[in-house]
Amino acid sequence: MLTDQEHMADSGKLLAQFVDRISYLMDIKGGGEWGNLEELLQRVQQLRQSVFDFPESRLFEEIGRIEDRLSFLEDRVAEALSPAEIVNIVRSIQRFTLMDILENVYDSFAELGGEGDCNVDPAVVAARATISRRVKNKVFSHQVMVIGHEKGRGEEYRNGGSAKPWGNDKALRYMKVAETEGIPIHFYIFTPGSFPIEDFPGAAQQIARNIYAMAKLKVPMVSFISEGGSGGAEAVGLSDIRLMASRGYYSVISPEGAAAIEGKIREGERVPRELVDHCARQLKMTAADNLRLGTIDRIVEEPPLGARREDYGFFKRLRYEMIRATDEVILKTKSLRAFRAYALKRQAEEQKGVPDEFHVSISWNLDELEVERLLELRSRKYRQMGVGFFRDQKKSFLPVLGRARELASKGYYDVRYGLLRAHQKNVQKVIEEVSGESSVFLRKMAEPVKAAYDFVFPQPNKPSRPVRAEVLEKKSIFMEDWEGWVPPLANEDRTVTCPNAKKKGCQDLWVPDLYGEFCGVCPSCGHHFPLEYQWYLNNLFDKDSVREFNEHIASGNPLGFDGFEPRLKRDIRRTGRRSSMITFDAKVQGIMVVVAMLFSNFRNGTVGTAEGEKFVRACDRARTTRRPLLAYVHTTGGIRIHEGTLGVVQMPKCTLAVREYIDSGGFYIVVYDNNSYAGPVASFLGCSPYQFAIRSSRIGFAGPRVIRETTGEDVPPDYQSAKNALGRGHIQGIWDRRNFRKNLFEAFIRMGGPNLYYR
Amino acid sequence: MDINLNDLLRRYRSHPFEDYHVETEHTGKISFKVKEGQEVRGPGGKWGQRPGTLLYLLERERNVKKIHATWNGQIAELKREKEGRFVEAGEVILAIRHRLGKEEIMDRILTRVLHIFPAPQRARYLLIPELAQKLEKTSEKGVFIEPGDESLIMSLMKRDTLISYDGPPGVIYKVYFQSGAIVEQGDPLLGICPPDKLRYVQKVIQRIRTEWEE
């Protein structure tokens, strides 16, 4: 029998829970006005204060009434959760965090690389953990590496799960540890986005490095997304299976950020709530949306209003799902039949709720062949992402023809630069060895063989060193008749002022001079004025050598973003192009290259599914033809927000393609011009070992406004200048536009992998 | 050194302004964006990166140049009659009447009274330890310095050189640099006050500090 006092203590607990539940509802609804929550909260608070003044029966009667009312309100909220409300759930202080998962999903764990606030970056947690399953009353444990963001419970030092560059570096370090030890990695993503600072190792650079490493990490990886904020999420998000919490969000940008851009809200002004709600709906950020778009693999069900810290049922489900996902990744590499049988068994058992036991225990170790298969499956998975969401404007019979042509050219290049070249190299080696070591007697014997060989395999007329030097001496660094192409910018009779005129005393420049003879460069201080992308098409490459491919891949509006279609059409009409990426074959002083170019006139050079696909195909083309790959960034504004997470997944997708190209012995060089920001820099551009910038360009992760709003500190005017990027080690050099062609040619000669055709 | 500080102070009191005349940078057609008496502000932001108020546009060869205020103050002597007309280079077209603050007035007075010892070249400077100690101990009376006294250490590329003072003898009234910081060539290092004027200067500065209302 409970005493009166114990009854009262129970009611005290109940009332405290009511307070939590009401404030949680208020978090979701963004205030206490909806459903008179404020008033209800006051009623509960009053009752808490005067709990001993009431007779027991009346007290419980009152508690019952509040319980009914609260349950009714909770049901109503759960019935129609809007995307903006889901964002509020994710940001609520009552939501579960990574620490809760480590404590409740894993049997034991040891945090690595710091503890609490004594940490490289408290927003990122890495831990060695064990997770166990029961099979026929026997317990089997698995070792895993857990890496993820920790939002904390209101501690300022956690920075709300916003990882600093060195936090992402820590994550990478422990990924490598897991790879060395051969244990699977479980990623948990709880981040509103990466902290946008450029300090070494640099926000964008580090994310790019992480994605590049994850693309070919030789261990199974499973990620779970609760709050997936764009680039920050990708830094620990590339995995073999991506799970997502049913009340989580995964988005290209926060709804507030999207609203500020869409509504053209000025800095410091409040963004209207309706606009935020509207953008949240447009961005298609919920779990169901992401599953439909194919950016995640499975949803982990939460309670209707989202899981909180004490939802042990949810943790049980999460443990089950993580084990199942890891099993599936492992089984797929072993045998497809075993995987299917396993998946069917799981589905059958899940009908009755979260199973307590597994029917089988699977070892999470992979042998070499299985690792190869794992990487191949990962590559295939990411290459498929976003396919079908861009517009393909090729005529119907052409795809078959195109495919046949691709196969034929692959066969040709394999024979030309694979088989024959390998054979040629071997024979050359033998001849060199024999003639090098031999005496006069041996040379006599070797000479005729060499002469015969030279006759059969005449030296191709390729630009070898001495020939090139000759070419350089005779020719200008520009095309012989470079003056033939004058940008339309130059056709104006007026002058402009150099931005450094005050500081460096530059004279006003006459526009036809500036954009004609001076190539848009101030002759006094060297400031580079922006030029159209056509200038580069015409002046950087050999005359008439530019051959565009994949023009038929066109940007679309895959999410049906309101008001985006007319803007897209306007850009198509204005530029005469269908996406912001141009991919083409070209020659630079005789060297054939594959070029991917992002240009500013089309949606400010933003990257969506079409651009991503074109880039991936350019990488593959460069790999097949064994040509160097140049990514010239005229301007990029980041990932196109109107394509939501379909745009975000282009980051891992393109990085994977680049990685495969580089691993195959290619030479990938990136040259930034004007403004290059955000997603692309934090992935497939930033991962290049050779990055250069044209003078006066700016390179960074987030624009100055976002940095100011996130860090609360002013940004120096030259924070993201090429010079500072060079100082921070982001890029390897700054090039003058007038020497672009020469520098590029020299880069081809001096750098790059061994498999290029001219090596 | 025949400056009557009281007169100077009286002058600043009756007219605590300094007029900065704005001249046209080059020829061109002018169109004003401010009115007589309007308050304008100079460049803002931590690095002076936000330009001041737009004063006028100057157009030459279809190049419209925006000219911004470089000082805080009030627009005066605006040559409104030039509006829309062609102006020559170097024509004074308006003035910014800048109200002097306490610190600015003190600076102006001190630069007229003190002998300034400038940095011989761009380097890091430190006071020699004995001098630094003395300055710390005798902040009221000041430290006497004579020509030939070794007073500073110039540190350039990890090489230290002793610098001797070569101005008139006097008392170190003000140290203008932070120990160990880089000082540009020609920037002031020390302000030396003639010994007989020291009490007088201290009194005037104290008066400004306590009585001046901004």
PDB file of N, CA and C in Angstrom, chain A residues 492-497 501-502 508-510 708 713-717, chain B residues 25-26 45-47 49-50 60-68 70:
ATOM      1  N   GLU A 492      32.335  48.620 -75.359  1.00  0.00           N
ATOM      2  CA  GLU A 492      31.714  49.804 -74.791  1.00  0.00           C
ATOM      3  C   GLU A 492      32.747  50.910 -74.709  1.00  0.00           C
ATOM      4  N   ASP A 493      32.337  52.088 -75.102  1.00  0.00           N
ATOM      5  CA  ASP A 493      33.272  53.203 -75.034  1.00  0.00           C
ATOM      6  C   ASP A 493      33.110  53.910 -73.694  1.00  0.00           C
ATOM      7  N   ARG A 494      33.793  53.417 -72.692  1.00  0.00           N
ATOM      8  CA  ARG A 494      33.764  54.067 -71.379  1.00  0.00           C
ATOM      9  C   ARG A 494      34.981  53.611 -70.575  1.00  0.00           C
ATOM     10  N   THR A 495      35.149  54.193 -69.418  1.00  0.00           N
ATOM     11  CA  THR A 495      36.267  53.755 -68.573  1.00  0.00           C
ATOM     12  C   THR A 495      35.717  53.126 -67.306  1.00  0.00           C
ATOM     13  N   VAL A 496      36.542  52.335 -66.646  1.00  0.00           N
ATOM     14  CA  VAL A 496      36.180  51.790 -65.332  1.00  0.00           C
ATOM     15  C   VAL A 496      37.321  52.056 -64.367  1.00  0.00           C
ATOM     16  N   THR A 497      36.981  51.992 -63.079  1.00  0.00           N
ATOM     17  CA  THR A 497      37.994  52.260 -62.063  1.00  0.00           C
ATOM     18  C   THR A 497      38.403  50.949 -61.413  1.00  0.00           C
ATOM     19  N   ALA A 501      42.298  51.373 -56.869  1.00  0.00           N
ATOM     20  CA  ALA A 501      42.772  52.690 -57.296  1.00  0.00           C
ATOM     21  C   ALA A 501      43.182  53.567 -56.099  1.00  0.00           C
ATOM     22  N   LYS A 502      42.376  53.551 -55.045  1.00  0.00           N
ATOM     23  CA  LYS A 502      42.667  54.394 -53.865  1.00  0.00           C
ATOM     24  C   LYS A 502      43.981  53.998 -53.229  1.00  0.00           C
ATOM     25  N   ASP A 508      42.287  55.169 -64.242  1.00  0.00           N
ATOM     26  CA  ASP A 508      41.068  54.623 -64.828  1.00  0.00           C
ATOM     27  C   ASP A 508      41.427  53.879 -66.110  1.00  0.00           C
ATOM     28  N   LEU A 509      40.661  52.834 -66.407  1.00  0.00           N
ATOM     29  CA  LEU A 509      40.997  52.002 -67.568  1.00  0.00           C
ATOM     30  C   LEU A 509      39.914  52.103 -68.623  1.00  0.00           C
ATOM     31  N   TRP A 510      40.334  52.245 -69.856  1.00  0.00           N
ATOM     32  CA  TRP A 510      39.380  52.305 -70.954  1.00  0.00           C
ATOM     33  C   TRP A 510      38.936  50.873 -71.256  1.00  0.00           C
ATOM     34  N   ARG A 708      29.032  35.704 -40.658  1.00  0.00           N
ATOM     35  CA  ARG A 708      28.677  36.704 -39.642  1.00  0.00           C
ATOM     36  C   ARG A 708      27.508  36.224 -38.806  1.00  0.00           C
ATOM     37  N   GLU A 713      30.604  37.148 -35.540  1.00  0.00           N
ATOM     38  CA  GLU A 713      31.759  38.042 -35.665  1.00  0.00           C
ATOM     39  C   GLU A 713      31.889  38.569 -37.081  1.00  0.00           C
ATOM     40  N   ASP A 714      32.441  39.768 -37.158  1.00  0.00           N
ATOM     41  CA  ASP A 714      32.621  40.377 -38.464  1.00  0.00           C
ATOM     42  C   ASP A 714      33.715  39.638 -39.240  1.00  0.00           C
ATOM     43  N   VAL A 715      33.609  39.680 -40.555  1.00  0.00           N
ATOM     44  CA  VAL A 715      34.569  38.953 -41.385  1.00  0.00           C
ATOM     45  C   VAL A 715      35.481  39.961 -42.085  1.00  0.00           C
ATOM     46  N   PRO A 716      36.796  39.787 -42.007  1.00  0.00           N
ATOM     47  CA  PRO A 716      37.675  40.721 -42.709  1.00  0.00           C
ATOM     48  C   PRO A 716      37.363  40.718 -44.209  1.00  0.00           C
ATOM     49  N   PRO A 717      37.525  41.846 -44.870  1.00  0.00           N
ATOM     50  CA  PRO A 717      37.122  41.925 -46.276  1.00  0.00           C
ATOM     51  C   PRO A 717      37.880  40.952 -47.179  1.00  0.00           C
TER      52      PRO A 717
ATOM     53  N   GLU B  25      38.592  64.430 -57.363  1.00  0.00           N
ATOM     54  CA  GLU B  25      39.776  63.633 -57.691  1.00  0.00           C
ATOM     55  C   GLU B  25      40.257  63.911 -59.103  1.00  0.00           C
ATOM     56  N   HIS B  26      39.277  64.114 -59.954  1.00  0.00           N
ATOM     57  CA  HIS B  26      39.620  64.373 -61.352  1.00  0.00           C
ATOM     58  C   HIS B  26      38.485  65.167 -61.985  1.00  0.00           C
ATOM     59  N   GLY B  45      33.153  49.691 -39.553  1.00  0.00           N
ATOM     60  CA  GLY B  45      33.582  48.289 -39.503  1.00  0.00           C
ATOM     61  C   GLY B  45      34.961  48.174 -38.900  1.00  0.00           C
ATOM     62  N   LYS B  46      35.259  46.984 -38.438  1.00  0.00           N
ATOM     63  CA  LYS B  46      36.516  46.736 -37.733  1.00  0.00           C
ATOM     64  C   LYS B  46      37.725  47.071 -38.608  1.00  0.00           C
ATOM     65  N   TRP B  47      37.591  46.853 -39.898  1.00  0.00           N
ATOM     66  CA  TRP B  47      38.724  47.090 -40.803  1.00  0.00           C
ATOM     67  C   TRP B  47      38.473  48.291 -41.722  1.00  0.00           C
ATOM     68  N   GLN B  49      35.972  48.587 -43.512  1.00  0.00           N
ATOM     69  CA  GLN B  49      35.558  47.996 -44.787  1.00  0.00           C
ATOM     70  C   GLN B  49      34.215  48.530 -45.287  1.00  0.00           C
ATOM     71  N   ARG B  50      33.417  49.133 -44.365  1.00  0.00           N
ATOM     72  CA  ARG B  50      32.135  49.693 -44.825  1.00  0.00           C
ATOM     73  C   ARG B  50      32.360  51.143 -45.215  1.00  0.00           C
ATOM     74  N   ARG B  60      33.065  60.597 -65.465  1.00  0.00           N
ATOM     75  CA  ARG B  60      33.983  60.951 -66.530  1.00  0.00           C
ATOM     76  C   ARG B  60      34.054  59.773 -67.498  1.00  0.00           C
ATOM     77  N   GLU B  61      33.945  60.034 -68.746  1.00  0.00           N
ATOM     78  CA  GLU B  61      33.967  58.992 -69.768  1.00  0.00           C
ATOM     79  C   GLU B  61      32.984  57.868 -69.451  1.00  0.00           C
ATOM     80  N   ARG B  62      31.801  58.236 -69.064  1.00  0.00           N
ATOM     81  CA  ARG B  62      30.720  57.313 -68.721  1.00  0.00           C
ATOM     82  C   ARG B  62      31.086  56.357 -67.578  1.00  0.00           C
ATOM     83  N   ASN B  63      32.061  56.781 -66.795  1.00  0.00           N
ATOM     84  CA  ASN B  63      32.440  56.000 -65.618  1.00  0.00           C
ATOM     85  C   ASN B  63      31.961  56.775 -64.397  1.00  0.00           C
ATOM     86  N   VAL B  64      30.928  56.267 -63.775  1.00  0.00           N
ATOM     87  CA  VAL B  64      30.359  56.984 -62.633  1.00  0.00           C
ATOM     88  C   VAL B  64      31.063  56.511 -61.372  1.00  0.00           C
ATOM     89  N   LYS B  65      31.746  57.430 -60.735  1.00  0.00           N
ATOM     90  CA  LYS B  65      32.514  57.051 -59.545  1.00  0.00           C
ATOM     91  C   LYS B  65      31.781  57.548 -58.306  1.00  0.00           C
ATOM     92  N   LYS B  66      31.678  56.682 -57.313  1.00  0.00           N
ATOM     93  CA  LYS B  66      31.013  57.087 -56.066  1.00  0.00           C
ATOM     94  C   LYS B  66      32.070  57.589 -55.095  1.00  0.00           C
ATOM     95  N   ILE B  67      31.851  58.762 -54.553  1.00  0.00           N
ATOM     96  CA  ILE B  67      32.819  59.295 -53.589  1.00  0.00           C
ATOM     97  C   ILE B  67      32.157  59.308 -52.210  1.00  0.00           C
ATOM     98  N   HIS B  68      32.821  58.644 -51.269  1.00  0.00           N
ATOM     99  CA  HIS B  68      32.253  58.496 -49.928  1.00  0.00           C
ATOM    100  C   HIS B  68      32.991  59.368 -48.922  1.00  0.00           C
ATOM    101  N   THR B  70      35.086  60.409 -45.769  1.00  0.00           N
ATOM    102  CA  THR B  70      36.184  59.741 -45.063  1.00  0.00           C
ATOM    103  C   THR B  70      36.248  60.171 -43.599  1.00  0.00           C
TER     104      THR B  70
END
